[in-house]
Amino acid sequence: RRNAFLNCFGGDKSYMFRSLRNLVFAGVLPIDAIRCGYNYGISFGLLGVESYAFRDADRFIEKTGGFARDLCGYGTVLYDYYRLDSIQNYKITLDGKDLDGGYVSLYVANGPCYGYKMSTIRDASPDDGLLDLYLIRHVPRLQLLRMAYDFIRGSYEKWGAYISHFTGRSLSVSSGEIMCVCIDGEIFYDNSIDFEIMPYAVDFVCPDGAELSVSGCDHAAGKAAG
């Protein structure tokens, strides 16, 4: 299974978290959490085409036994973009500011890493007490591949005509249509949902030598108590 949060430590550091000895003698790293209704996550929330893509990618991955995992992930975004009526109208309030409109996807980030081996949002940090909201408008199909390539590599700024970035602590989203919501890979459906950042709500067990290594995230774990 993919683990977006471990990718925040840079490279393939997941082996450090598979050692029982490392974890027993580990320190803790206080990180924020996302509350989404009765659900909680530490990495991201999605609404729109990309949430459907997460749902469909999991189905394809299960059928193929994990074969071509990257291809399943990227391919289903494009598949759902072309298959679905991609624009959905949302009523959006972020810290009292109205951002209503028609969007292809809404991406709520608590950290820079998203999905399987993607590092898309380099200015989002899991310990800054903020939600990073990215609103993605309809992209002409001829430009979709180019934008997707830049987006998953953290170069979304050049697509400012289609992607808007905001930060805040409390977010409300509703729609006249059913919304597909994805929180850290888990899917559910609703007409309205609230997101809230919970600063330092989680003490993440972090082995010695593992540090958040992405831009804006340079904190090492503290020493374990006792």
Short mmCIF file of C-alpha atoms in Angstrom, two decimals:
data_model
loop_
_atom_site.label_atom_id
_atom_site.label_comp_id
_atom_site.label_asym_id
_atom_site.label_seq_id
_atom_site.Cartn_x
_atom_site.Cartn_y
_atom_site.Cartn_z
CA ARG A 1 0.00 0.00 0.00
CA ARG A 2 1.12 3.53 -0.67
CA ASN A 3 1.97 5.73 2.30
CA ALA A 4 2.02 9.38 1.32
CA PHE A 5 3.16 10.64 4.71
CA LEU A 6 6.36 8.54 4.83
CA ASN A 7 7.36 10.14 1.53
CA CYS A 8 7.69 13.42 3.46
CA PHE A 9 10.94 12.08 4.91
CA GLY A 10 12.57 12.08 1.47
CA GLY A 11 13.65 9.22 -0.76
CA ASP A 12 12.68 5.73 0.29
CA LYS A 13 12.92 5.92 4.08
CA SER A 14 10.05 3.53 4.73
CA TYR A 15 12.52 0.80 5.75
CA MET A 16 13.31 2.83 8.88
CA PHE A 17 9.71 2.43 10.00
CA ARG A 18 9.65 -1.36 9.48
CA SER A 19 12.19 -2.04 12.23
CA LEU A 20 10.60 -2.89 15.59
CA ARG A 21 13.80 -1.83 17.36
CA ASN A 22 13.73 1.56 15.62
CA LEU A 23 10.13 2.15 16.67
CA VAL A 24 10.54 0.98 20.27
CA PHE A 25 13.39 3.42 20.86
CA ALA A 26 11.96 6.16 18.64
CA GLY A 27 11.16 9.71 19.54
CA VAL A 28 7.96 11.48 18.55
CA LEU A 29 7.30 14.19 16.01
CA PRO A 30 4.23 16.37 16.77
CA ILE A 31 2.22 16.88 13.58
CA ASP A 32 -1.13 18.40 12.65
CA ALA A 33 -4.20 16.38 11.74
CA ILE A 34 -7.14 17.08 9.44
CA ARG A 35 -10.60 16.62 10.89
CA CYS A 36 -13.20 15.99 8.20
CA GLY A 37 -16.60 15.42 9.74
CA TYR A 38 -16.15 12.26 11.83
CA ASN A 39 -13.04 11.29 9.87
CA TYR A 40 -9.40 12.18 10.46
CA GLY A 41 -6.29 12.22 8.30
CA ILE A 42 -2.70 13.43 8.40
CA SER A 43 -1.88 13.85 4.70
CA PHE A 44 -4.64 15.12 2.41
CA GLY A 45 -8.29 15.46 1.46
CA LEU A 46 -9.71 15.40 -2.08
CA LEU A 47 -13.01 16.22 -3.73
CA GLY A 48 -13.91 15.98 -7.39
CA VAL A 49 -12.22 14.11 -10.22
CA GLU A 50 -9.14 13.16 -8.23
CA SER A 51 -11.20 11.59 -5.45
CA TYR A 52 -12.98 9.43 -8.06
CA ALA A 53 -9.56 8.59 -9.49
CA PHE A 54 -8.36 7.40 -6.07
CA ARG A 55 -11.42 5.18 -5.81
CA ASP A 56 -10.97 3.73 -9.29
CA ALA A 57 -7.19 3.34 -8.96
CA ASP A 58 -7.67 1.17 -5.86
CA ARG A 59 -10.07 -1.03 -7.82
CA PHE A 60 -7.60 -1.44 -10.69
CA ILE A 61 -4.71 -2.09 -8.30
CA GLU A 62 -6.69 -4.79 -6.50
CA LYS A 63 -7.54 -6.46 -9.80
CA THR A 64 -3.91 -6.41 -10.97
CA GLY A 65 -2.40 -7.39 -7.64
CA GLY A 66 -0.43 -4.15 -7.41
CA PHE A 67 1.07 -4.45 -10.89
CA ALA A 68 1.81 -1.10 -12.59
CA ARG A 69 0.70 0.84 -9.50
CA ASP A 70 2.00 4.18 -10.81
CA LEU A 71 0.28 3.67 -14.15
CA CYS A 72 -3.00 2.87 -12.41
CA GLY A 73 -2.76 6.03 -10.31
CA TYR A 74 -1.91 8.44 -13.11
CA GLY A 75 -4.09 6.71 -15.69
CA THR A 76 -7.28 6.82 -13.65
CA VAL A 77 -6.98 10.62 -13.19
CA LEU A 78 -6.98 11.04 -16.96
CA TYR A 79 -9.63 8.34 -17.41
CA ASP A 80 -12.03 9.97 -14.95
CA TYR A 81 -11.30 13.45 -16.29
CA TYR A 82 -12.46 12.41 -19.75
CA ARG A 83 -15.26 10.12 -18.56
CA LEU A 84 -16.92 12.36 -16.00
CA ASP A 85 -18.64 15.69 -16.36
CA SER A 86 -15.56 17.13 -14.73
CA ILE A 87 -16.84 20.48 -13.42
CA GLN A 88 -18.90 20.46 -10.21
CA ASN A 89 -20.27 23.59 -8.56
CA TYR A 90 -19.27 24.05 -4.93
CA LYS A 91 -20.11 26.48 -2.15
CA ILE A 92 -16.80 26.98 -0.35
CA THR A 93 -15.96 28.99 2.76
CA LEU A 94 -12.39 29.17 4.06
CA ASP A 95 -12.00 31.09 7.34
CA GLY A 96 -15.08 33.13 6.44
CA LYS A 97 -13.94 33.87 2.86
CA ASP A 98 -16.25 32.76 0.04
CA LEU A 99 -14.55 30.83 -2.79
CA ASP A 100 -17.66 29.49 -4.51
CA GLY A 101 -17.35 28.25 -8.07
CA GLY A 102 -17.13 25.40 -10.53
CA TYR A 103 -14.03 23.25 -10.09
CA VAL A 104 -12.62 20.00 -11.38
CA SER A 105 -10.94 19.13 -8.06
CA LEU A 106 -10.39 20.47 -4.58
CA TYR A 107 -7.19 19.42 -2.86
CA VAL A 108 -6.78 19.98 0.90
CA ALA A 109 -3.16 19.42 1.92
CA ASN A 110 -1.57 18.93 5.33
CA GLY A 111 1.79 18.07 3.82
CA PRO A 112 3.70 18.11 0.55
CA CYS A 113 3.30 14.48 -0.47
CA TYR A 114 0.24 13.11 -2.18
CA GLY A 115 -0.55 9.64 -3.42
CA TYR A 116 2.08 7.15 -4.43
CA LYS A 117 5.59 8.66 -4.78
CA MET A 118 4.22 12.11 -5.59
CA SER A 119 5.59 15.32 -4.10
CA THR A 120 3.22 17.92 -5.40
CA ILE A 121 2.74 20.64 -2.80
CA ARG A 122 6.13 21.76 -1.55
CA ASP A 123 4.73 24.75 0.36
CA ALA A 124 2.42 22.64 2.57
CA SER A 125 3.82 21.51 5.90
CA PRO A 126 2.34 19.01 8.40
CA ASP A 127 3.36 21.12 11.39
CA ASP A 128 2.38 24.70 10.49
CA GLY A 129 -1.18 24.73 11.87
CA LEU A 130 -2.68 25.46 8.43
CA LEU A 131 -4.70 23.75 5.74
CA ASP A 132 -3.45 24.38 2.20
CA LEU A 133 -6.37 24.50 -0.23
CA TYR A 134 -5.85 24.12 -3.98
CA LEU A 135 -8.80 24.80 -6.28
CA ILE A 136 -8.37 23.31 -9.76
CA ARG A 137 -10.46 24.66 -12.60
CA HIS A 138 -11.27 22.98 -15.90
CA VAL A 139 -8.15 22.49 -18.00
CA PRO A 140 -8.33 22.21 -21.81
CA ARG A 141 -7.70 18.61 -22.75
CA LEU A 142 -4.71 19.45 -24.92
CA GLN A 143 -3.00 20.98 -21.86
CA LEU A 144 -4.08 18.40 -19.30
CA LEU A 145 -1.06 16.11 -19.64
CA ARG A 146 1.38 19.01 -19.36
CA MET A 147 -0.33 20.41 -16.28
CA ALA A 148 -0.57 16.97 -14.63
CA TYR A 149 3.15 16.40 -15.25
CA ASP A 150 4.05 19.73 -13.60
CA PHE A 151 1.54 19.34 -10.77
CA ILE A 152 2.83 15.99 -9.52
CA ARG A 153 6.35 17.44 -9.49
CA GLY A 154 5.48 20.49 -7.44
CA SER A 155 5.53 23.07 -10.26
CA TYR A 156 1.88 24.08 -10.08
CA GLU A 157 2.67 27.83 -9.95
CA LYS A 158 3.07 28.11 -13.72
CA TRP A 159 -0.58 27.08 -14.08
CA GLY A 160 -2.01 29.98 -12.08
CA ALA A 161 -4.85 30.41 -14.59
CA TYR A 162 -6.19 27.01 -13.54
CA ILE A 163 -4.92 26.43 -9.97
CA SER A 164 -5.52 28.76 -7.02
CA HIS A 165 -3.83 28.33 -3.62
CA PHE A 166 -5.22 29.47 -0.26
CA THR A 167 -4.38 28.74 3.38
CA GLY A 168 -6.64 28.66 6.40
CA ARG A 169 -7.74 26.72 9.44
CA SER A 170 -11.41 25.96 8.83
CA LEU A 171 -13.05 24.96 5.54
CA SER A 172 -16.67 24.23 4.64
CA VAL A 173 -17.66 22.69 1.30
CA SER A 174 -21.13 21.84 -0.01
CA SER A 175 -22.72 21.10 -3.37
CA GLY A 176 -26.12 20.49 -4.89
CA GLU A 177 -24.71 17.19 -6.16
CA ILE A 178 -23.28 14.31 -4.17
CA MET A 179 -19.58 14.87 -3.49
CA CYS A 180 -16.99 12.11 -3.59
CA VAL A 181 -14.63 12.80 -0.68
CA CYS A 182 -11.26 11.11 -0.16
CA ILE A 183 -9.33 11.41 3.13
CA ASP A 184 -5.91 9.76 3.09
CA GLY A 185 -7.20 7.29 0.51
CA GLU A 186 -10.50 6.47 2.26
CA ILE A 187 -13.64 7.27 0.22
CA PHE A 188 -17.06 8.45 1.37
CA TYR A 189 -19.91 10.52 -0.08
CA ASP A 190 -21.85 13.54 1.18
CA ASN A 191 -23.49 16.82 0.12
CA SER A 192 -21.57 18.92 2.64
CA ILE A 193 -18.43 18.51 4.69
CA ASP A 194 -16.28 20.55 7.05
CA PHE A 195 -12.49 20.43 7.30
CA GLU A 196 -10.55 21.71 10.30
CA ILE A 197 -6.84 21.70 11.09
CA MET A 198 -5.93 20.29 14.49
CA PRO A 199 -2.45 21.62 15.37
CA TYR A 200 -0.03 19.10 16.88
CA ALA A 201 -2.87 16.63 17.45
CA VAL A 202 -0.74 13.56 16.66
CA ASP A 203 2.56 12.41 18.15
CA PHE A 204 4.03 10.57 15.18
CA VAL A 205 6.52 7.85 16.18
CA CYS A 206 9.68 8.72 14.28
CA PRO A 207 12.94 6.68 14.35
CA ASP A 208 16.26 8.40 15.04
CA GLY A 209 17.72 9.70 11.82
CA ALA A 210 14.36 10.24 10.14
CA GLU A 211 13.59 13.90 9.56
CA LEU A 212 11.01 15.72 7.50
CA SER A 213 13.14 16.75 4.58
CA VAL A 214 10.79 18.64 2.28
CA SER A 215 10.65 22.41 1.95
CA GLY A 216 9.26 23.97 5.10
CA CYS A 217 9.52 20.69 7.04
CA ASP A 218 12.91 20.35 8.67
CA HIS A 219 12.08 19.16 12.19
CA ALA A 220 13.57 16.04 13.74
CA ALA A 221 11.70 13.89 16.22
CA GLY A 222 12.11 14.66 19.87
CA LYS A 223 13.53 12.16 22.30
CA ALA A 224 11.12 9.54 23.53
CA ALA A 225 9.76 10.20 26.98
CA GLY A 226 11.08 7.96 29.71
#
